[in-house]
Amino acid sequence: MKKTGTMLMLGACALLLAACGSNQANSKSATTSSNQTSQPSYLTDKHQKLTAGKKSPQASGAIITTYAAKKYGGDWLTNLKQAKQGQLTINLQDPENYAIQDPGQGVVYQVKGKQAGTIYVLGKDNNFYLYTNASQTNGGKQLGHASLEQMITYLNQKGGAKVAKQLATKATINDQRSGNPSVTTSSPAKSTATTGKYGNLGIFKIPTSLQGTWYTSLDGKITKYVISDHQISWSNDDENETMTVYKQDESWFNSHSTNPDEALIDTTKNWISGKLVNIRGDQAVHTYGWVQGAGAGENYSIKTEMVDGHQQKVLVITGGAEAWVDSIGYQSPTTAQNNEDTQFDDLKYR
């Protein structure tokens, strides 16, 4: 009798465990389904893709925020939704403001929104470490880490690239670190630049002949260039950038362009150096990234060409070792589109 009773009890326990396991599996399945259905449609859209390569701090912040919102949800998703309705704001802060154990390369990036504590840091291994609920007294929770390239691959495969591009065009980065208060946005005319610091020798004045609004066309996509006396802006469906042109101390550049730290990159991200050069007998403005480590930079010059049966001024943008033509700017988008494949005999093409 005792043996039979024991067997009956074991059988009952087995049935109970099986039922619990089934309920847990159903619960997990329901939770996964709920998480998937709760994602906004713009985080599942796979129609657009991000390209690899160097990104501006605004673009990087948009990619990281979108990746964290899609992969982890929670506070990151809440702040992404808010940024999509207005603008993405990222504050650069001192590590002392947060109780995280490893501040990485010494800058904390706080994504501003309704939910505080959504931060990330760039580790010494060049991976971005993502946190939630972080504060001065709380180390928060580290959600995970990934390189920017891995995040781009993830968004391209899973969806979300489109909203990352949108956020990048209206991102604001505020430098709130002690001793370095400034605000830089996708329109860096609002940023501050101190002559004499970081090799900055003052504003470079762009020749009047280059100034104005120009349009280029590539694969039917129009890019608008606006050149003022000291700034160069370009915008299209995927990007919106403005660079301020300064004279640069070449000796400073030679000693700082190799492996610049993140703080230096952030401070000078909207600066380019400018100088006058001669390209095959024509005066041009040569521009180069402030701490750009490789490449030949870009050149801007004006030529008069026969366009649609009339002599017109065009903006010639060249690059590469031999200053090959990258694009031609016209004074109207229609002219640019109609002459996308036009090549002029007196210019050098790749």
mmCIF file of C-alpha atoms in Angstrom:
data_model
loop_
_atom_site.group_PDB
_atom_site.id
_atom_site.type_symbol
_atom_site.label_atom_id
_atom_site.label_comp_id
_atom_site.label_asym_id
_atom_site.label_seq_id
_atom_site.Cartn_x
_atom_site.Cartn_y
_atom_site.Cartn_z
ATOM 1 C CA MET A 1 0.000 0.000 0.000
ATOM 2 C CA LYS A 2 2.782 2.407 0.818
ATOM 3 C CA LYS A 3 4.459 1.746 -2.521
ATOM 4 C CA THR A 4 1.213 2.336 -4.436
ATOM 5 C CA GLY A 5 0.576 5.583 -2.561
ATOM 6 C CA THR A 6 4.047 6.825 -3.306
ATOM 7 C CA MET A 7 3.629 6.086 -7.011
ATOM 8 C CA LEU A 8 0.304 7.932 -7.066
ATOM 9 C CA MET A 9 1.920 10.981 -5.443
ATOM 10 C CA LEU A 10 4.822 10.959 -7.909
ATOM 11 C CA GLY A 11 2.398 10.755 -10.822
ATOM 12 C CA ALA A 12 0.411 13.700 -9.493
ATOM 13 C CA CYS A 13 3.583 15.768 -9.066
ATOM 14 C CA ALA A 14 4.665 14.949 -12.613
ATOM 15 C CA LEU A 15 1.297 16.086 -13.971
ATOM 16 C CA LEU A 16 1.510 19.285 -11.914
ATOM 17 C CA LEU A 17 5.033 20.074 -13.172
ATOM 18 C CA ALA A 18 3.995 19.454 -16.749
ATOM 19 C CA ALA A 19 1.046 21.789 -16.353
ATOM 20 C CA CYS A 20 3.293 24.480 -14.811
ATOM 21 C CA GLY A 21 5.792 24.093 -17.630
ATOM 22 C CA SER A 22 3.042 24.439 -20.196
ATOM 23 C CA ASN A 23 1.683 27.549 -18.484
ATOM 24 C CA GLN A 24 5.184 29.107 -18.326
ATOM 25 C CA ALA A 25 5.773 28.390 -22.008
ATOM 26 C CA ASN A 26 2.394 29.878 -22.901
ATOM 27 C CA SER A 27 3.126 32.897 -20.714
ATOM 28 C CA LYS A 28 6.560 33.397 -22.328
ATOM 29 C CA SER A 29 5.040 33.067 -25.782
ATOM 30 C CA ALA A 30 2.341 35.590 -24.933
ATOM 31 C CA THR A 31 4.926 38.022 -23.537
ATOM 32 C CA THR A 32 7.110 37.725 -26.649
ATOM 33 C CA SER A 33 4.088 38.245 -28.864
ATOM 34 C CA SER A 34 3.014 41.245 -26.804
ATOM 35 C CA ASN A 35 6.496 42.828 -27.069
ATOM 36 C CA GLN A 36 6.522 42.352 -30.827
ATOM 37 C CA THR A 37 3.063 43.785 -31.394
ATOM 38 C CA SER A 38 3.763 46.757 -29.118
ATOM 39 C CA GLN A 39 6.622 47.972 -31.338
ATOM 40 C CA PRO A 40 5.732 51.017 -33.454
ATOM 41 C CA SER A 41 5.529 50.334 -37.175
ATOM 42 C CA TYR A 42 8.503 52.631 -37.871
ATOM 43 C CA LEU A 43 10.733 50.216 -35.906
ATOM 44 C CA THR A 44 9.737 47.299 -38.125
ATOM 45 C CA ASP A 45 10.018 49.133 -41.455
ATOM 46 C CA LYS A 46 12.827 47.534 -43.497
ATOM 47 C CA HIS A 47 12.514 49.600 -46.675
ATOM 48 C CA GLN A 48 15.468 51.904 -45.957
ATOM 49 C CA LYS A 49 19.017 50.942 -45.033
ATOM 50 C CA LEU A 50 21.860 52.621 -43.185
ATOM 51 C CA THR A 51 25.289 52.694 -44.775
ATOM 52 C CA ALA A 52 28.505 51.786 -43.014
ATOM 53 C CA GLY A 53 31.302 54.291 -42.519
ATOM 54 C CA LYS A 54 32.125 57.305 -40.380
ATOM 55 C CA LYS A 55 29.077 58.997 -38.868
ATOM 56 C CA SER A 56 28.569 62.427 -37.358
ATOM 57 C CA PRO A 57 27.868 62.495 -33.601
ATOM 58 C CA GLN A 58 24.232 63.333 -34.416
ATOM 59 C CA ALA A 59 23.887 60.332 -36.721
ATOM 60 C CA SER A 60 25.668 58.045 -34.248
ATOM 61 C CA GLY A 61 23.389 59.167 -31.421
ATOM 62 C CA ALA A 62 20.306 58.552 -33.566
ATOM 63 C CA ILE A 63 21.493 55.043 -34.498
ATOM 64 C CA ILE A 64 22.311 54.160 -30.880
ATOM 65 C CA THR A 65 18.985 55.497 -29.572
ATOM 66 C CA THR A 66 16.993 53.643 -32.230
ATOM 67 C CA TYR A 67 18.932 50.425 -31.634
ATOM 68 C CA ALA A 68 18.388 50.574 -27.853
ATOM 69 C CA ALA A 69 14.674 51.356 -28.250
ATOM 70 C CA LYS A 70 14.148 48.491 -30.670
ATOM 71 C CA LYS A 71 16.255 45.876 -28.884
ATOM 72 C CA TYR A 72 15.440 46.706 -25.263
ATOM 73 C CA GLY A 73 12.243 48.815 -25.320
ATOM 74 C CA GLY A 74 11.304 50.291 -21.940
ATOM 75 C CA ASP A 75 12.588 53.764 -21.144
ATOM 76 C CA TRP A 76 14.590 53.877 -24.362
ATOM 77 C CA LEU A 77 11.463 53.299 -26.428
ATOM 78 C CA THR A 78 9.585 55.956 -24.449
ATOM 79 C CA ASN A 79 12.302 58.523 -25.140
ATOM 80 C CA LEU A 80 12.557 57.528 -28.791
ATOM 81 C CA LYS A 81 8.821 58.131 -29.257
ATOM 82 C CA GLN A 82 9.194 61.566 -27.670
ATOM 83 C CA ALA A 83 12.221 62.422 -29.835
ATOM 84 C CA LYS A 84 10.351 61.401 -32.964
ATOM 85 C CA GLN A 85 7.620 63.915 -32.150
ATOM 86 C CA GLY A 86 10.113 66.727 -31.559
ATOM 87 C CA GLN A 87 13.872 66.321 -31.698
ATOM 88 C CA LEU A 88 16.542 64.025 -30.328
ATOM 89 C CA THR A 89 18.578 65.703 -27.582
ATOM 90 C CA ILE A 90 21.807 64.179 -26.292
ATOM 91 C CA ASN A 91 23.699 65.724 -23.375
ATOM 92 C CA LEU A 92 27.430 65.143 -22.946
ATOM 93 C CA GLN A 93 28.113 64.865 -19.227
ATOM 94 C CA ASP A 94 30.960 64.138 -16.824
ATOM 95 C CA PRO A 95 31.205 60.545 -15.556
ATOM 96 C CA GLU A 96 30.992 61.898 -12.000
ATOM 97 C CA ASN A 97 27.289 62.569 -12.617
ATOM 98 C CA TYR A 98 26.562 58.843 -12.760
ATOM 99 C CA ALA A 99 27.382 55.931 -10.454
ATOM 100 C CA ILE A 100 28.375 53.592 -13.275
ATOM 101 C CA GLN A 101 31.476 51.518 -12.637
ATOM 102 C CA ASP A 102 33.220 51.977 -15.990
ATOM 103 C CA PRO A 103 32.869 55.372 -17.736
ATOM 104 C CA GLY A 104 34.686 54.066 -20.809
ATOM 105 C CA GLN A 105 36.535 56.857 -22.586
ATOM 106 C CA GLY A 106 35.392 59.488 -20.101
ATOM 107 C CA VAL A 107 32.186 60.926 -21.584
ATOM 108 C CA VAL A 108 28.616 59.988 -20.636
ATOM 109 C CA TYR A 109 25.987 60.459 -23.342
ATOM 110 C CA GLN A 110 22.549 61.074 -21.845
ATOM 111 C CA VAL A 111 19.554 60.717 -24.155
ATOM 112 C CA LYS A 112 17.071 63.257 -22.859
ATOM 113 C CA GLY A 113 13.397 62.418 -22.524
ATOM 114 C CA LYS A 114 10.522 61.715 -20.167
ATOM 115 C CA GLN A 115 12.479 58.840 -18.657
ATOM 116 C CA ALA A 116 15.757 59.820 -17.004
ATOM 117 C CA GLY A 117 18.764 57.544 -16.866
ATOM 118 C CA THR A 118 18.976 56.434 -20.497
ATOM 119 C CA ILE A 119 22.702 56.799 -21.078
ATOM 120 C CA TYR A 120 25.511 55.246 -23.052
ATOM 121 C CA VAL A 121 29.299 55.365 -22.933
ATOM 122 C CA LEU A 122 31.945 54.488 -25.481
ATOM 123 C CA GLY A 123 34.155 51.773 -24.036
ATOM 124 C CA LYS A 124 37.873 51.415 -24.561
ATOM 125 C CA ASP A 125 37.043 48.473 -26.839
ATOM 126 C CA ASN A 126 35.080 50.897 -29.101
ATOM 127 C CA ASN A 127 31.767 49.282 -28.163
ATOM 128 C CA PHE A 128 28.897 51.416 -26.871
ATOM 129 C CA TYR A 129 27.541 50.310 -23.465
ATOM 130 C CA LEU A 130 23.839 51.040 -22.902
ATOM 131 C CA TYR A 131 22.227 51.750 -19.530
ATOM 132 C CA THR A 132 18.827 52.512 -18.107
ATOM 133 C CA ASN A 133 17.815 54.051 -14.742
ATOM 134 C CA ALA A 134 21.312 55.476 -14.199
ATOM 135 C CA SER A 135 21.790 58.457 -11.882
ATOM 136 C CA GLN A 136 24.362 60.052 -9.608
ATOM 137 C CA THR A 137 23.477 57.627 -6.814
ATOM 138 C CA ASN A 138 22.423 54.646 -8.905
ATOM 139 C CA GLY A 139 24.530 52.731 -11.390
ATOM 140 C CA GLY A 140 21.369 51.689 -13.187
ATOM 141 C CA LYS A 141 21.182 48.564 -15.305
ATOM 142 C CA GLN A 142 23.590 47.797 -18.124
ATOM 143 C CA LEU A 143 21.432 46.419 -20.924
ATOM 144 C CA GLY A 144 24.167 45.348 -23.305
ATOM 145 C CA HIS A 145 26.837 46.604 -25.654
ATOM 146 C CA ALA A 146 27.601 46.666 -29.353
ATOM 147 C CA SER A 147 29.713 48.493 -31.880
ATOM 148 C CA LEU A 148 28.123 51.077 -34.159
ATOM 149 C CA GLU A 149 28.655 48.731 -37.105
ATOM 150 C CA GLN A 150 26.781 45.950 -35.294
ATOM 151 C CA MET A 151 23.928 48.339 -34.524
ATOM 152 C CA ILE A 152 23.694 49.378 -38.180
ATOM 153 C CA THR A 153 23.563 45.728 -39.263
ATOM 154 C CA TYR A 154 20.871 45.009 -36.661
ATOM 155 C CA LEU A 155 18.645 47.913 -37.771
ATOM 156 C CA ASN A 156 19.095 47.049 -41.446
ATOM 157 C CA GLN A 157 18.057 43.447 -40.794
ATOM 158 C CA LYS A 158 15.320 44.004 -38.211
ATOM 159 C CA GLY A 159 13.976 47.426 -39.257
ATOM 160 C CA GLY A 160 14.353 50.943 -37.870
ATOM 161 C CA ALA A 161 16.901 52.475 -40.252
ATOM 162 C CA LYS A 162 14.377 55.003 -41.553
ATOM 163 C CA VAL A 163 13.600 56.524 -38.153
ATOM 164 C CA ALA A 164 17.333 56.597 -37.292
ATOM 165 C CA LYS A 165 17.928 58.718 -40.401
ATOM 166 C CA GLN A 166 15.029 61.013 -39.495
ATOM 167 C CA LEU A 167 16.285 61.549 -35.949
ATOM 168 C CA ALA A 168 19.789 62.368 -37.201
ATOM 169 C CA THR A 169 18.503 65.361 -39.183
ATOM 170 C CA LYS A 170 17.041 67.027 -36.082
ATOM 171 C CA ALA A 171 19.455 65.941 -33.366
ATOM 172 C CA THR A 172 20.905 68.359 -30.827
ATOM 173 C CA ILE A 173 24.054 67.667 -28.820
ATOM 174 C CA ASN A 174 24.612 69.737 -25.674
ATOM 175 C CA ASP A 175 28.057 69.704 -24.095
ATOM 176 C CA GLN A 176 27.287 70.001 -20.378
ATOM 177 C CA ARG A 177 30.659 68.881 -19.091
ATOM 178 C CA SER A 178 32.243 71.078 -16.440
ATOM 179 C CA GLY A 179 34.314 73.876 -17.932
ATOM 180 C CA ASN A 180 33.035 73.266 -21.433
ATOM 181 C CA PRO A 181 29.434 74.479 -21.701
ATOM 182 C CA SER A 182 28.245 74.789 -25.278
ATOM 183 C CA VAL A 183 25.425 73.741 -27.527
ATOM 184 C CA THR A 184 25.989 72.167 -30.915
ATOM 185 C CA THR A 185 23.247 71.049 -33.263
ATOM 186 C CA SER A 186 22.860 70.005 -36.856
ATOM 187 C CA SER A 187 23.078 73.767 -37.504
ATOM 188 C CA PRO A 188 26.463 74.587 -35.996
ATOM 189 C CA ALA A 189 26.122 78.317 -36.492
ATOM 190 C CA LYS A 190 24.891 78.153 -32.889
ATOM 191 C CA SER A 191 28.080 76.475 -31.666
ATOM 192 C CA THR A 192 30.926 78.367 -30.105
ATOM 193 C CA ALA A 193 34.479 78.390 -31.384
ATOM 194 C CA THR A 194 37.316 80.089 -29.582
ATOM 195 C CA THR A 195 40.108 81.410 -31.751
ATOM 196 C CA GLY A 196 43.420 79.955 -30.650
ATOM 197 C CA LYS A 197 41.979 76.718 -29.260
ATOM 198 C CA TYR A 198 42.211 73.351 -31.010
ATOM 199 C CA GLY A 199 44.326 74.899 -33.746
ATOM 200 C CA ASN A 200 41.570 77.366 -34.671
ATOM 201 C CA LEU A 201 43.037 80.512 -36.245
ATOM 202 C CA GLY A 202 39.697 82.194 -36.927
ATOM 203 C CA ILE A 203 37.013 82.277 -39.615
ATOM 204 C CA PHE A 204 38.013 81.433 -43.176
ATOM 205 C CA LYS A 205 36.232 83.789 -45.577
ATOM 206 C CA ILE A 206 34.816 81.950 -48.590
ATOM 207 C CA PRO A 207 35.171 83.909 -51.873
ATOM 208 C CA THR A 208 31.999 85.696 -52.978
ATOM 209 C CA SER A 209 31.997 83.827 -56.302
ATOM 210 C CA LEU A 210 31.255 80.550 -54.510
ATOM 211 C CA GLN A 211 28.495 81.895 -52.304
ATOM 212 C CA GLY A 212 24.875 81.097 -53.073
ATOM 213 C CA THR A 213 22.541 78.115 -53.417
ATOM 214 C CA TRP A 214 23.482 75.202 -55.658
ATOM 215 C CA TYR A 215 21.860 71.872 -56.542
ATOM 216 C CA THR A 216 23.485 68.579 -57.503
ATOM 217 C CA SER A 217 21.805 65.401 -58.734
ATOM 218 C CA LEU A 218 22.862 61.780 -58.216
ATOM 219 C CA ASP A 219 20.613 58.883 -59.272
ATOM 220 C CA GLY A 220 17.762 61.370 -59.458
ATOM 221 C CA LYS A 221 18.238 62.522 -55.847
ATOM 222 C CA ILE A 222 18.748 66.253 -55.400
ATOM 223 C CA THR A 223 21.188 67.631 -52.823
ATOM 224 C CA LYS A 224 20.967 71.316 -51.979
ATOM 225 C CA TYR A 225 24.170 73.212 -51.122
ATOM 226 C CA VAL A 226 24.086 76.601 -49.414
ATOM 227 C CA ILE A 227 27.429 78.431 -49.217
ATOM 228 C CA SER A 228 27.786 81.605 -47.163
ATOM 229 C CA ASP A 229 30.851 83.671 -46.368
ATOM 230 C CA HIS A 230 32.017 81.109 -43.759
ATOM 231 C CA GLN A 231 29.714 78.067 -43.872
ATOM 232 C CA ILE A 232 28.888 75.190 -46.221
ATOM 233 C CA SER A 233 25.578 73.353 -45.806
ATOM 234 C CA TRP A 234 24.117 70.429 -47.704
ATOM 235 C CA SER A 235 20.769 68.683 -47.342
ATOM 236 C CA ASN A 236 18.703 65.947 -48.979
ATOM 237 C CA ASP A 237 16.234 63.269 -47.860
ATOM 238 C CA ASP A 238 18.918 61.427 -45.870
ATOM 239 C CA GLU A 239 21.081 64.103 -44.284
ATOM 240 C CA ASN A 240 21.267 67.729 -43.255
ATOM 241 C CA GLU A 241 24.703 69.047 -42.346
ATOM 242 C CA THR A 242 26.261 72.464 -41.860
ATOM 243 C CA MET A 243 29.988 73.012 -41.461
ATOM 244 C CA THR A 244 31.730 76.183 -40.367
ATOM 245 C CA VAL A 245 34.993 76.848 -42.209
ATOM 246 C CA TYR A 246 38.016 78.012 -40.187
ATOM 247 C CA LYS A 247 41.689 78.607 -40.807
ATOM 248 C CA GLN A 248 43.698 75.857 -39.129
ATOM 249 C CA ASP A 249 47.143 75.752 -37.572
ATOM 250 C CA GLU A 250 48.853 73.025 -39.631
ATOM 251 C CA SER A 251 51.362 72.164 -36.900
ATOM 252 C CA TRP A 252 48.471 71.613 -34.479
ATOM 253 C CA PHE A 253 46.750 69.364 -37.035
ATOM 254 C CA ASN A 254 49.880 67.298 -37.589
ATOM 255 C CA SER A 255 50.138 66.550 -33.868
ATOM 256 C CA HIS A 256 46.425 65.904 -33.199
ATOM 257 C CA SER A 257 44.948 64.241 -36.294
ATOM 258 C CA THR A 258 46.259 60.781 -35.353
ATOM 259 C CA ASN A 259 43.922 58.964 -32.941
ATOM 260 C CA PRO A 260 42.077 62.055 -31.618
ATOM 261 C CA ASP A 261 40.126 61.428 -28.422
ATOM 262 C CA GLU A 262 36.337 61.428 -28.348
ATOM 263 C CA ALA A 263 36.114 64.797 -26.582
ATOM 264 C CA LEU A 264 38.170 66.497 -29.313
ATOM 265 C CA ILE A 265 36.054 64.887 -32.043
ATOM 266 C CA ASP A 266 32.851 66.060 -30.340
ATOM 267 C CA THR A 267 34.103 69.626 -29.890
ATOM 268 C CA THR A 268 35.214 70.073 -33.504
ATOM 269 C CA LYS A 269 32.683 67.844 -35.295
ATOM 270 C CA ASN A 270 31.135 70.771 -37.217
ATOM 271 C CA TRP A 271 34.431 72.455 -38.094
ATOM 272 C CA ILE A 272 36.317 72.085 -41.364
ATOM 273 C CA SER A 273 39.554 73.745 -42.361
ATOM 274 C CA GLY A 274 39.657 75.912 -45.452
ATOM 275 C CA LYS A 275 42.415 77.299 -47.641
ATOM 276 C CA LEU A 276 42.793 78.603 -51.180
ATOM 277 C CA VAL A 277 44.475 76.269 -53.670
ATOM 278 C CA ASN A 278 45.120 76.180 -57.410
ATOM 279 C CA ILE A 279 43.653 73.252 -59.344
ATOM 280 C CA ARG A 280 44.702 73.110 -62.976
ATOM 281 C CA GLY A 281 44.850 76.888 -63.189
ATOM 282 C CA ASP A 282 41.604 77.595 -61.309
ATOM 283 C CA GLN A 283 41.291 78.981 -57.801
ATOM 284 C CA ALA A 284 39.451 76.640 -55.439
ATOM 285 C CA VAL A 285 38.634 76.379 -51.733
ATOM 286 C CA HIS A 286 40.092 73.186 -50.279
ATOM 287 C CA THR A 287 38.245 71.846 -47.215
ATOM 288 C CA TYR A 288 39.277 69.093 -44.825
ATOM 289 C CA GLY A 289 37.808 67.550 -41.685
ATOM 290 C CA TRP A 290 39.254 69.206 -38.578
ATOM 291 C CA VAL A 291 40.839 65.995 -37.295
ATOM 292 C CA GLN A 292 40.361 63.904 -40.444
ATOM 293 C CA GLY A 293 43.001 61.198 -40.528
ATOM 294 C CA ALA A 294 42.837 60.108 -44.161
ATOM 295 C CA GLY A 295 41.549 61.182 -47.552
ATOM 296 C CA ALA A 296 42.128 64.185 -49.774
ATOM 297 C CA GLY A 297 39.256 66.419 -48.646
ATOM 298 C CA GLU A 298 36.989 68.337 -51.004
ATOM 299 C CA ASN A 299 37.529 71.301 -53.322
ATOM 300 C CA TYR A 300 34.975 73.903 -54.399
ATOM 301 C CA SER A 301 35.463 76.097 -57.453
ATOM 302 C CA ILE A 302 33.429 77.990 -60.041
ATOM 303 C CA LYS A 303 33.507 77.379 -63.791
ATOM 304 C CA THR A 304 31.504 78.836 -66.663
ATOM 305 C CA GLU A 305 30.124 76.100 -68.918
ATOM 306 C CA MET A 306 27.667 75.725 -71.774
ATOM 307 C CA VAL A 307 24.493 74.400 -70.123
ATOM 308 C CA ASP A 308 21.276 73.864 -72.108
ATOM 309 C CA GLY A 309 22.614 76.119 -74.864
ATOM 310 C CA HIS A 310 23.626 78.968 -72.528
ATOM 311 C CA GLN A 311 26.810 79.980 -70.711
ATOM 312 C CA GLN A 312 26.177 79.438 -67.010
ATOM 313 C CA LYS A 313 28.233 79.404 -63.825
ATOM 314 C CA VAL A 314 28.430 76.007 -62.153
ATOM 315 C CA LEU A 315 29.838 74.852 -58.821
ATOM 316 C CA VAL A 316 32.513 72.203 -59.322
ATOM 317 C CA ILE A 317 33.060 69.851 -56.356
ATOM 318 C CA THR A 318 36.168 67.705 -56.679
ATOM 319 C CA GLY A 319 38.024 65.220 -54.503
ATOM 320 C CA GLY A 320 40.557 62.439 -54.459
ATOM 321 C CA ALA A 321 44.268 62.442 -55.165
ATOM 322 C CA GLU A 322 43.869 64.096 -58.568
ATOM 323 C CA ALA A 323 40.905 66.348 -57.755
ATOM 324 C CA TRP A 324 38.442 64.404 -59.889
ATOM 325 C CA VAL A 325 34.906 65.742 -60.323
ATOM 326 C CA ASP A 326 32.543 64.358 -57.671
ATOM 327 C CA SER A 327 29.530 66.468 -58.615
ATOM 328 C CA ILE A 328 28.443 69.625 -60.411
ATOM 329 C CA GLY A 329 26.197 72.184 -58.768
ATOM 330 C CA TYR A 330 23.637 74.139 -60.771
ATOM 331 C CA GLN A 331 21.495 77.104 -59.798
ATOM 332 C CA SER A 332 18.195 75.210 -60.031
ATOM 333 C CA PRO A 333 17.185 71.627 -59.116
ATOM 334 C CA THR A 334 15.575 71.112 -62.544
ATOM 335 C CA THR A 335 18.787 72.033 -64.364
ATOM 336 C CA ALA A 336 20.745 69.715 -62.060
ATOM 337 C CA GLN A 337 18.424 66.795 -62.738
ATOM 338 C CA ASN A 338 18.378 67.393 -66.498
ATOM 339 C CA ASN A 339 22.186 67.515 -66.643
ATOM 340 C CA GLU A 340 23.013 64.736 -64.198
ATOM 341 C CA ASP A 341 24.983 62.794 -66.819
ATOM 342 C CA THR A 342 26.554 65.820 -68.524
ATOM 343 C CA GLN A 343 30.356 65.919 -68.602
ATOM 344 C CA PHE A 344 32.311 69.032 -69.555
ATOM 345 C CA ASP A 345 35.442 68.722 -71.681
ATOM 346 C CA ASP A 346 37.595 71.021 -69.536
ATOM 347 C CA LEU A 347 37.055 69.079 -66.297
ATOM 348 C CA LYS A 348 38.739 65.886 -65.084
ATOM 349 C CA TYR A 349 36.451 62.945 -64.265
ATOM 350 C CA ARG A 350 37.245 59.649 -62.596
#
